[in-house]
Amino acid sequence: MEKRFMKGCEAIAEAAVRGGGRFFAGYPITPQNEIPEYLSWRLPEVGGAFVQGESEVASINMVYGAAATGKRALTSSSGPGISLKAEGISYLASAQLPAVIVNISRGGPGLGSIQPAQSDYLQATKALGHGGFRAMVFAPATLQEAVDLTYNAWDYAERYRNPVMILMDGCLGAIMEEVELPEMKEPTFENTEEWCLARVGGRTDSHMITPILPEPALELLNKGKAMQYKMWEMLDTKVEEFMLEDAEHVVVAYGIAARVAKEAILRLREEGYKVGMVRPITLYPFPKASLDNLDYSLVKGVIDIEMTIPAQMREDIELQVKGRCPVHEYGRSGGMLLDDEGVYDAIAEIVKGGE
Amino acid sequence: MAEYKRPSSLMPMATGYCPGCMHALATRLVADVIDELQQADNAINVVSVGCSALNLYSWKGDVIGSAHGRAPAVATGIKRCLPDRLVFTYQGDGDLAAIGLAEIMSAANRGENFTVIFANNQTYGMTGGQMAPTTLIGQKTTTTRFGRDAQTTGYPLKMCELISVLEAPVFVARYALNSVKGVQDAKKGIKKAFEMQMAGKGFTFIELLTNCPTNWGMNPLDTLEYMNTNTIPYFKPGIYKDKEAEA
Ligand SMILES: Cc1ncc(C[n+]2csc(CCOP(=O)(O)OP(=O)(O)O)c2C)c(N)n1
Ligand code: SF4
Ligand SMILES: [Mg+2]
């Protein structure tokens, strides 16, 4: 294991290379430019290919082409760029091609702001494109977690032959932290013969990859996907449960918001207030059980903290709380950052509300 | 005497194109050249959205469907990862010259080492005959009921002319498939483009003037003469760029 002090975007880029990533196409947009910049020199070093696409639309379709050859392919973008990739992501899901899409999110809607925000939760978890498909969404809160999730992202994408998203806001993309970098993983081409264009990985016959199917076959594909989503929920949900045992108030937050919320929770614990946190690491599948199984004879309130207004995770939370306690929300938006005091005050007001 | 048989890249089935449609002829020409070059096992057909998508089902070799207009981007991803494979896109005029204009110009400008086969039938065949960027002035379509009017819709886009002014492309040519000579020349052009690609020379672009009897509202035989008097005078066949000949 190699330790390095790295910037978020560069750590993700290096983790992608070590995880077997060998093709990148992308279009410049702040705050993720360090990813293509890094990969433009790093990928050729390991025999991979880098293309600066003419748009996000072109880039996601280059990734679609590369994925069809069995190479581990990725793209990255933010805000408006992710919207432009929507059609291509839907095609990946339809043609059952694996790929990794990194979203370093910024303030929205519209051109919005280049400052960090958690503004794309709904897009990422409900509809990354048309047609009613889902993709796994990983939301790291530290750079080490970002490295580990990116490193393993293709294992999920290939297992389920579906695109996977790493969703991380511009704060995490820009900060520097020490990370432990895993060893280079050589893609094995295992099982790729099932879905690649032919004569890759030892296959000798030809193959059709199609984003269009006769109606009965398309329904079958969708039924298969529906089963797969249930499987993800059972096998692949990732969550951090923090100080929940005796919690009377439970914060729900992911990514940068969870880091800020954790500081506030520790402060309130010192003051004797019983606050805990559910931190989804997979936003999809959403860690339903962590919220459903709370002891609601103890829990007086759930607080959704997000760097977006209005809160976007709220409906997913309410579906699990099922009216058993009030759900509150606090956030900042448009590129205005969550800060320690604001988050502490928002939680404290609810927690100490009865006093 | 030469034997006339089904190219090995095509399934033993009807193509699905309307009777008399030159998409069938164009597909066959490409498949014949692939056989002559013994590339059936090595070729990858990047199909676009339009009537050409019917190729997905009749093509026996490696074939991949792509989003409307994005075939050159998909082919870029494939060729960069599999540089030894013979990669070509097969695109209609709506696909290539309207929604996919950025992708075709950028792939051509990067000099990507694949071949584009461009079937220009001056209409959106698949969606029922709307105006295409290549529709001729005065031509009636379902969205230009009184004929294409240059005042509001501009002029038919000449892709060979546009692409040939770029530095990177190595071979750019247009052929009309309404005559025996045109078909023979087209086959030679496709072969030359594929050979240049296999030699790693760079981006090659073949435009084929085709018909759409169904949406032109014409019987297939009449389309041949229509093309002589209308299409060919505007879209002039010829070799627009040949870096080999220049050298
Ligand atoms: C994003 C998107 N927009 C629109 C369509 C609908 N569509 C399908 S085929 C087509 C036109 C195809 O025309 P052309 O490329 O000229 O091919 P032809 O059928 O004439 O061979 C259109 C607009 C689509 N499939 N995707
Ligand atoms: S609609 Fe036109 S282009 Fe499409 S198959 Fe029929 S004749 Fe050919
Ligand atoms: Mg057309």
XYZ file of C-alpha atoms and ligand atoms in Angstrom:
637
model
C 0.000 0.000 0.000
C 1.282 3.385 -0.986
C 0.393 6.511 0.995
C 0.011 9.844 -0.748
C -1.324 13.283 0.073
C -3.753 13.946 -2.759
C -6.494 16.215 -3.991
C -9.948 14.571 -4.198
C -10.308 14.583 -7.968
C -6.772 13.296 -8.484
C -7.242 10.585 -5.881
C -10.331 9.364 -7.739
C -8.446 9.447 -11.042
C -5.533 7.421 -9.664
C -7.926 4.977 -7.984
C -9.691 4.514 -11.316
C -6.393 3.611 -13.006
C -5.492 1.204 -10.198
C -8.975 -0.292 -10.381
C -8.327 -1.215 -14.013
C -9.691 1.873 -15.778
C -8.113 2.018 -19.239
C -10.344 4.425 -21.176
C -11.546 7.908 -20.321
C -13.512 10.418 -22.354
C -14.749 13.693 -20.917
C -15.367 17.376 -21.476
C -14.022 20.163 -19.234
C -16.343 21.493 -16.525
C -15.570 22.867 -13.071
C -15.184 21.452 -10.409
C -13.945 18.172 -11.890
C -11.263 19.304 -14.356
C -8.447 17.693 -12.364
C -9.839 14.259 -13.266
C -9.405 14.569 -17.081
C -6.205 16.557 -16.596
C -4.706 13.790 -14.480
C -5.900 10.967 -16.717
C -4.674 12.693 -19.895
C -1.086 11.810 -18.928
C -1.697 8.916 -16.541
C -3.715 6.617 -18.817
C -1.135 6.520 -21.646
C 1.448 5.496 -19.010
C -0.462 2.255 -18.420
C -1.389 1.589 -22.050
C -4.828 3.176 -21.735
C -6.503 5.795 -23.906
C -7.665 9.318 -23.084
C -9.945 11.329 -25.377
C -11.060 14.900 -24.763
C -14.531 14.687 -26.271
C -16.252 17.489 -28.153
C -19.064 17.413 -25.572
C -20.416 15.377 -22.695
C -22.796 13.773 -25.181
C -19.918 12.546 -27.325
C -17.874 11.529 -24.285
C -20.484 9.222 -22.778
C -20.956 7.615 -26.186
C -17.199 7.081 -26.501
C -17.371 5.364 -23.133
C -20.238 3.234 -24.489
C -18.043 2.173 -27.423
C -15.024 1.484 -25.231
C -17.092 -0.502 -22.732
C -18.283 -2.719 -25.567
C -14.690 -3.825 -26.110
C -14.338 -5.057 -22.541
C -12.040 -2.221 -21.488
C -12.855 -0.600 -18.170
C -14.149 2.811 -19.230
C -15.121 5.941 -17.308
C -16.203 9.525 -17.716
C -16.594 12.370 -15.256
C -18.553 15.592 -15.228
C -20.742 17.885 -13.138
C -24.198 19.506 -13.225
C -25.106 20.444 -16.814
C -22.651 17.882 -18.161
C -24.317 15.019 -16.304
C -27.668 16.109 -17.759
C -26.154 15.862 -21.248
C -24.937 12.346 -20.536
C -28.423 11.155 -19.587
C -29.294 9.595 -22.952
C -25.954 7.803 -23.120
C -26.271 6.438 -19.586
C -29.700 5.072 -20.505
C -28.149 3.394 -23.566
C -25.487 1.794 -21.338
C -28.218 0.395 -19.092
C -30.166 -0.844 -22.088
C -27.207 -2.456 -23.866
C -26.071 -3.848 -20.491
C -22.616 -2.345 -20.665
C -20.566 -1.600 -17.555
C -19.088 1.865 -17.054
C -18.210 4.266 -14.264
C -19.563 7.817 -14.235
C -18.140 10.303 -11.753
C -20.244 13.324 -10.802
C -18.391 16.004 -8.837
C -21.514 17.982 -8.123
C -22.005 21.752 -8.091
C -24.807 24.233 -7.465
C -27.912 23.966 -9.622
C -30.283 24.194 -11.417
C -29.146 25.600 -14.764
C -25.563 26.657 -15.215
C -26.010 27.190 -11.503
C -22.760 27.767 -9.699
C -19.331 26.206 -9.896
C -19.230 26.026 -6.105
C -19.885 22.680 -4.383
C -23.429 21.444 -3.736
C -25.247 18.149 -3.265
C -27.759 19.122 -5.901
C -28.015 15.912 -7.936
C -29.376 13.306 -5.477
C -32.728 12.972 -7.219
C -31.188 12.781 -10.687
C -28.641 10.179 -9.548
C -30.977 7.920 -7.615
C -34.276 8.219 -9.496
C -33.591 8.936 -13.162
C -30.080 9.130 -14.573
C -31.765 8.969 -17.970
C -35.038 8.104 -19.639
C -36.686 4.696 -19.500
C -36.971 3.855 -15.809
C -33.668 2.163 -15.040
C -31.494 2.486 -11.927
C -27.780 2.597 -11.309
C -25.781 2.060 -8.145
C -24.738 5.381 -6.663
C -21.737 5.523 -4.318
C -21.333 8.626 -2.158
C -17.981 8.785 -0.344
C -17.433 11.115 2.617
C -13.626 10.918 2.802
C -10.976 10.701 0.125
C -9.960 7.244 1.359
C -13.533 6.112 0.889
C -13.596 7.744 -2.548
C -10.447 5.832 -3.504
C -11.801 2.506 -2.255
C -15.226 2.915 -3.879
C -13.760 4.002 -7.225
C -11.195 1.200 -7.139
C -13.976 -1.377 -6.824
C -16.623 0.360 -8.939
C -16.116 -1.744 -12.094
C -16.468 -4.962 -10.091
C -20.086 -3.925 -9.485
C -20.573 -2.510 -12.967
C -19.349 -5.720 -14.589
C -21.116 -8.066 -12.179
C -24.430 -6.398 -12.962
C -23.534 -5.127 -16.461
C -24.858 -1.706 -15.618
C -23.382 1.776 -15.231
C -22.279 2.823 -11.735
C -22.085 6.393 -10.446
C -19.640 7.917 -7.980
C -21.398 11.008 -6.607
C -19.154 13.403 -4.749
C -19.570 17.146 -4.292
C -17.031 19.784 -5.266
C -15.767 20.141 -1.645
C -14.501 16.582 -1.583
C -13.175 16.973 -5.117
C -11.052 19.931 -4.063
C -9.801 19.060 -0.574
C -6.492 17.315 0.065
C -6.145 14.331 2.376
C -3.780 11.457 2.932
C -4.908 8.347 1.092
C -3.666 4.786 0.937
C -3.576 3.711 -2.675
C -4.325 0.048 -3.406
C -2.216 -2.104 -5.733
C -2.797 -2.038 -9.501
C -5.656 -4.337 -10.412
C -5.259 -5.903 -13.850
C -8.624 -6.419 -15.553
C -8.994 -10.145 -16.078
C -11.562 -10.113 -18.897
C -13.423 -12.599 -16.749
C -16.903 -13.218 -18.177
C -16.395 -10.412 -20.679
C -17.030 -12.875 -23.504
C -20.665 -12.845 -22.441
C -21.122 -9.210 -23.369
C -18.150 -7.869 -25.320
C -17.785 -7.382 -29.006
C -16.289 -10.615 -30.227
C -12.749 -11.847 -30.207
C -12.074 -10.094 -26.968
C -11.019 -12.337 -24.111
C -10.742 -15.439 -26.255
C -14.181 -15.322 -27.831
C -14.214 -16.390 -31.463
C -17.752 -15.756 -32.728
C -19.342 -12.403 -33.421
C -21.737 -10.507 -31.240
C -24.518 -7.945 -31.363
C -24.714 -5.198 -28.751
C -28.036 -3.458 -28.964
C -29.848 -0.655 -27.185
C -33.087 -1.604 -28.967
C -35.025 -4.838 -28.515
C -38.264 -6.416 -29.695
C -40.993 -5.611 -27.144
C -41.183 -9.031 -25.414
C -37.381 -9.110 -25.062
C -37.347 -5.566 -23.708
C -39.948 -6.456 -21.101
C -37.835 -9.447 -20.141
C -34.773 -7.206 -19.798
C -36.719 -4.860 -17.536
C -37.986 -7.728 -15.399
C -34.416 -8.924 -15.003
C -33.333 -5.457 -13.994
C -36.140 -5.183 -11.444
C -34.893 -8.394 -9.838
C -31.354 -7.072 -9.906
C -32.340 -3.888 -8.045
C -33.810 -6.056 -5.256
C -30.567 -8.013 -5.178
C -28.481 -4.851 -4.835
C -30.622 -3.881 -1.871
C -29.928 -7.195 -0.150
C -26.267 -7.641 -1.067
C -24.719 -4.299 -1.810
C -26.237 -1.645 0.460
C -23.480 0.248 2.266
C -24.112 2.462 5.258
C -22.344 3.869 8.282
C -24.404 3.787 11.482
C -22.942 6.205 14.001
C -23.912 6.293 17.710
C -27.395 4.918 17.061
C -27.737 2.557 20.080
C -29.256 5.099 22.445
C -30.030 7.873 19.958
C -33.077 10.027 20.539
C -32.401 12.106 17.450
C -31.001 10.659 14.234
C -29.285 12.730 11.573
C -29.326 11.392 8.020
C -26.575 12.817 5.819
C -24.157 11.662 3.129
C -20.840 12.877 1.731
C -19.572 16.265 2.897
C -22.796 16.952 4.826
C -22.187 13.855 6.942
C -18.695 15.054 7.827
C -19.965 18.403 9.011
C -22.906 16.770 10.831
C -20.589 14.348 12.632
C -18.732 17.262 14.261
C -22.033 18.721 15.452
C -23.152 15.330 16.807
C -19.918 14.901 18.783
C -20.356 18.371 20.268
C -23.956 17.609 21.269
C -22.906 14.259 22.751
C -20.391 16.126 24.923
C -23.262 18.274 26.099
C -25.153 15.086 26.986
C -27.596 14.930 24.094
C -28.206 11.543 22.517
C -27.765 12.136 18.804
C -26.695 9.571 16.209
C -26.382 9.375 12.451
C -27.256 7.171 9.511
C -24.815 7.888 6.677
C -25.808 6.271 3.378
C -22.688 5.253 1.425
C -24.814 3.798 -1.334
C -27.508 6.359 -2.146
C -28.982 3.708 -4.408
C -29.650 1.151 -3.071
C -30.780 3.359 -0.198
C -30.044 1.897 3.279
C -33.698 1.437 4.101
C -33.237 -0.988 6.993
C -31.037 1.408 8.981
C -33.963 3.811 9.211
C -36.795 1.300 9.302
C -35.252 -0.597 12.206
C -34.605 2.372 14.496
C -36.153 2.055 17.947
C -38.956 4.568 17.534
C -39.875 4.300 21.211
C -36.599 6.212 21.726
C -36.269 8.287 18.555
C -38.019 11.636 18.774
C -36.949 13.062 15.445
C -34.977 12.433 12.264
C -32.986 15.307 10.751
C -32.058 15.304 7.054
C -28.952 17.446 6.483
C -28.003 18.092 2.846
C -26.071 20.764 0.970
C -29.109 21.488 -1.175
C -32.491 23.218 -0.746
C -35.039 21.702 -0.636
C -33.677 18.450 0.789
C -33.778 15.755 -1.917
C -33.299 12.618 0.206
C -36.307 13.479 2.358
C -38.882 11.316 0.560
C -36.594 8.265 0.819
C -36.213 8.924 4.541
C -39.933 9.483 5.137
C -40.757 6.211 3.391
C -38.773 4.382 6.092
C -39.732 6.513 9.076
C -43.377 5.872 8.156
C -44.704 8.698 10.294
C -43.271 7.248 13.495
C -41.530 10.531 14.336
C -41.188 13.973 12.744
C -38.674 14.441 9.900
C -36.811 17.763 9.837
C -34.474 19.171 7.225
C -31.649 21.675 7.101
C -29.454 22.631 4.209
C -27.565 25.240 2.253
C -27.784 25.510 -1.497
C -26.605 27.103 -4.705
C -22.928 26.718 -3.829
C -23.325 28.195 -0.313
C -21.479 25.738 1.928
C -22.637 23.961 5.060
C -20.551 25.177 7.984
C -19.989 23.805 11.487
C -21.977 26.493 13.294
C -24.966 26.441 10.972
C -25.298 22.658 11.118
C -24.725 22.562 14.894
C -27.340 25.254 15.454
C -29.893 23.535 13.200
C -29.515 20.177 14.959
C -29.258 21.747 18.418
C -32.453 23.715 17.923
C -34.382 20.511 17.228
C -32.618 18.420 19.860
C -32.956 21.053 22.577
C -36.331 22.186 21.267
C -38.230 20.837 24.255
C -36.122 22.779 26.795
C -17.719 -15.885 -64.583
C -17.972 -14.369 -61.135
C -20.196 -16.167 -58.676
C -23.071 -14.141 -57.210
C -23.611 -15.127 -53.581
C -24.658 -13.747 -50.231
C -21.835 -11.879 -48.465
C -20.658 -13.741 -45.365
C -21.398 -10.748 -43.118
C -25.144 -10.921 -43.856
C -27.689 -13.212 -42.225
C -29.623 -15.537 -44.549
C -32.781 -13.460 -44.232
C -34.584 -10.524 -45.854
C -33.157 -7.151 -44.768
C -36.338 -5.472 -43.608
C -35.863 -2.465 -45.900
C -38.716 -1.388 -48.172
C -38.638 -2.873 -51.690
C -36.262 -0.921 -53.915
C -34.532 0.854 -51.030
C -30.864 1.568 -51.671
C -29.976 0.983 -48.017
C -30.065 -2.699 -48.981
C -27.704 -2.089 -51.877
C -25.354 0.032 -49.774
C -25.252 -2.581 -47.019
C -24.531 -5.265 -49.570
C -21.675 -3.272 -51.115
C -20.037 -2.841 -47.721
C -20.449 -6.542 -46.955
C -19.026 -7.533 -50.359
C -15.931 -5.395 -49.836
C -15.456 -6.867 -46.357
C -15.495 -10.342 -47.950
C -13.038 -9.322 -50.656
C -10.695 -7.985 -48.007
C -11.280 -11.132 -45.875
C -12.292 -8.979 -42.933
C -15.589 -10.618 -41.992
C -14.150 -11.777 -38.656
C -12.412 -8.499 -38.015
C -15.000 -5.873 -38.923
C -17.161 -3.997 -36.405
C -20.300 -2.341 -37.766
C -21.392 0.683 -35.710
C -25.028 1.141 -36.616
C -26.861 4.439 -36.220
C -30.504 5.365 -35.594
C -32.657 5.511 -38.700
C -33.610 2.844 -41.191
C -29.969 1.777 -41.034
C -30.737 0.385 -37.584
C -32.321 -2.537 -39.432
C -28.717 -3.597 -40.029
C -28.598 -4.693 -36.411
C -30.677 -7.714 -37.233
C -29.325 -8.669 -40.662
C -25.610 -8.221 -39.907
C -23.874 -11.476 -39.008
C -20.546 -10.013 -37.903
C -19.843 -7.840 -34.883
C -22.397 -5.075 -34.704
C -23.275 -2.449 -32.107
C -26.231 -0.072 -32.031
C -25.532 3.526 -31.049
C -27.554 6.587 -30.082
C -28.961 8.904 -32.783
C -26.031 10.816 -34.293
C -23.401 9.412 -31.940
C -21.984 6.559 -34.012
C -18.695 8.427 -34.643
C -18.234 8.841 -30.865
C -19.019 5.163 -30.265
C -16.613 4.184 -33.052
C -13.953 6.412 -31.475
C -14.283 4.522 -28.185
C -14.110 1.166 -29.957
C -11.211 1.950 -32.276
C -9.094 3.505 -29.514
C -9.471 0.278 -27.545
C -9.234 -2.166 -30.490
C -6.937 -0.456 -33.010
C -6.514 -3.592 -35.125
C -10.186 -4.074 -35.885
C -11.810 -2.735 -39.067
C -14.343 -0.263 -37.649
C -16.986 1.592 -39.642
C -20.135 3.551 -38.936
C -23.190 3.360 -41.156
C -25.279 6.523 -40.805
C -28.230 8.260 -42.423
C -28.359 11.953 -43.290
C -30.573 13.001 -40.389
C -28.340 11.051 -38.053
C -25.042 12.360 -39.414
C -25.800 15.833 -40.749
C -28.318 17.109 -38.168
C -28.254 15.673 -34.653
C -24.784 14.178 -35.070
C -23.032 17.091 -36.743
C -20.721 17.729 -33.784
C -19.716 14.080 -33.540
C -18.968 13.594 -37.248
C -17.007 16.843 -37.638
C -15.015 16.243 -34.459
C -14.180 12.613 -35.256
C -13.135 13.669 -38.779
C -11.075 16.529 -37.372
C -9.319 14.252 -34.890
C -8.492 11.977 -37.806
C -9.928 8.919 -36.078
C -8.802 5.834 -37.942
C -12.211 4.453 -38.934
C -14.516 4.690 -41.938
C -17.869 6.430 -42.177
C -20.453 5.147 -44.640
C -23.005 7.926 -45.054
C -26.314 7.034 -46.731
C -27.835 10.303 -47.925
C -31.474 9.823 -48.972
C -32.448 13.462 -48.382
C -35.129 12.593 -45.854
C -35.826 11.135 -42.422
C -36.870 7.705 -43.653
C -37.457 5.955 -40.351
C -39.688 8.607 -38.800
C -41.899 8.973 -41.846
C -40.302 11.387 -44.287
C -39.677 14.693 -42.518
C -37.233 17.282 -43.860
C -33.573 16.331 -43.439
C -30.642 18.779 -43.510
C -29.967 17.340 -46.979
C -33.509 17.724 -48.363
C -33.343 19.508 -51.732
C -34.797 22.990 -52.245
C -38.403 22.562 -53.344
C -38.558 18.930 -52.193
C -41.840 18.054 -50.491
C -41.647 16.293 -47.142
C -44.082 15.873 -44.251
C -42.642 19.000 -42.582
C -42.179 20.974 -45.824
C -45.544 20.350 -47.466
C -45.071 23.011 -50.107
C -41.456 22.139 -50.748
C -38.301 23.071 -48.846
C -37.998 26.839 -48.671
C -34.454 28.190 -48.369
C -35.768 31.375 -46.719
C -36.753 29.548 -43.553
C -34.777 26.287 -43.685
C -31.539 27.170 -45.428
C -29.843 24.952 -47.978
C -29.042 21.235 -48.207
C -25.861 20.467 -46.301
C -22.947 19.186 -48.381
C -21.026 16.905 -46.052
C -18.227 15.800 -48.408
C -17.440 19.420 -49.161
C -17.415 20.304 -45.443
C -15.284 17.375 -44.358
C -12.799 17.703 -47.194
C -11.667 21.129 -45.972
C -10.490 19.590 -42.695
C -6.801 18.738 -42.476
C -6.982 15.242 -40.979
C -9.302 13.178 -43.226
C -7.423 11.097 -45.811
C -10.181 10.031 -48.193
C -13.516 11.762 -48.812
C -15.766 10.778 -51.728
C -19.383 10.787 -52.905
C -21.075 8.213 -55.129
C -24.605 7.878 -56.485
C -26.164 4.426 -56.330
C -28.697 4.974 -59.142
C -26.519 3.597 -61.947
C -24.365 0.533 -62.565
C -21.324 2.760 -62.913
C -22.160 4.579 -59.691
C -22.490 1.293 -57.831
C -19.186 0.006 -59.210
C -17.385 3.225 -58.338
C -18.907 3.215 -54.866
C -17.603 -0.292 -54.266
C -14.100 0.789 -55.310
C -14.345 3.804 -53.005
C -15.461 1.724 -50.023
C -12.631 -0.707 -50.681
C -10.079 2.073 -50.882
C -11.382 3.612 -47.642
C -11.183 0.285 -45.796
C -7.699 -0.393 -47.156
C -6.521 3.014 -46.015
C -7.981 2.381 -42.582
C -6.279 -1.023 -42.385
C -2.994 0.685 -43.271
C -3.569 3.074 -40.360
C -3.817 6.132 -42.623
C -6.705 7.869 -40.827
C -10.276 9.060 -41.246
C -12.152 8.007 -44.397
C -15.606 9.211 -45.449
C -17.863 7.677 -48.112
C -21.131 9.416 -48.969
C -23.644 7.321 -50.894
C -26.551 9.095 -52.577
C -29.512 6.806 -51.974
C -33.269 6.862 -52.387
C -36.319 6.453 -50.179
C -39.096 5.298 -52.497
C -41.548 5.055 -49.609
C -41.214 8.619 -48.367
C -40.435 10.178 -51.723
C -43.778 8.676 -52.781
C -42.257 7.179 -55.927
C -41.889 3.742 -57.341
C -38.263 2.570 -57.063
C -37.566 2.788 -60.811
C -38.691 6.410 -60.951
C -36.289 7.300 -58.140
C -33.360 6.510 -60.454
C -34.299 9.205 -62.941
C -35.318 11.600 -60.170
C -31.815 11.290 -58.741
C -30.275 12.067 -62.160
C -32.276 15.251 -62.594
C -32.465 16.485 -58.972
C -30.046 14.918 -56.518
C -26.875 14.500 -58.557
C -26.753 18.077 -59.950
C -26.693 19.414 -56.379
C -24.704 16.686 -54.607
C -21.961 16.180 -57.177
C -20.357 12.745 -57.079
C -16.582 12.633 -57.030
C -13.471 12.292 -54.931
C -13.221 15.361 -52.721
C -10.028 14.448 -50.965
C -7.444 11.725 -51.455
C -4.239 12.182 -49.494
C -2.728 9.127 -51.182
C -3.175 10.667 -54.613
C -1.855 14.023 -53.370
C 1.282 12.379 -51.990
C -32.481 11.514 -29.675
C -33.399 11.035 -30.725
N -34.156 11.919 -31.414
C -35.001 11.492 -32.359
C -35.098 10.170 -32.657
C -36.093 9.723 -33.695
N -35.505 9.301 -34.959
C -35.329 8.016 -35.254
S -34.725 7.755 -36.767
C -34.717 9.413 -37.098
C -34.337 9.967 -38.426
C -33.453 9.121 -39.213
O -33.197 9.710 -40.434
P -31.880 9.403 -41.210
O -30.717 9.501 -40.289
O -31.825 10.263 -42.404
O -32.006 7.865 -41.576
P -32.955 7.162 -42.644
O -34.070 6.549 -41.865
O -33.426 8.203 -43.601
O -32.085 6.158 -43.296
C -35.178 10.125 -36.002
C -35.315 11.591 -35.978
C -34.294 9.275 -31.912
N -34.324 7.954 -32.124
N -33.458 9.728 -30.990
S -38.453 4.201 -45.281
Fe -37.181 4.831 -46.985
S -35.076 4.653 -46.224
Fe -36.383 3.496 -44.839
S -36.315 1.393 -45.606
Fe -38.111 2.371 -46.513
S -37.379 3.186 -48.451
Fe -35.587 2.731 -47.230
Mg -32.211 9.777 -44.376
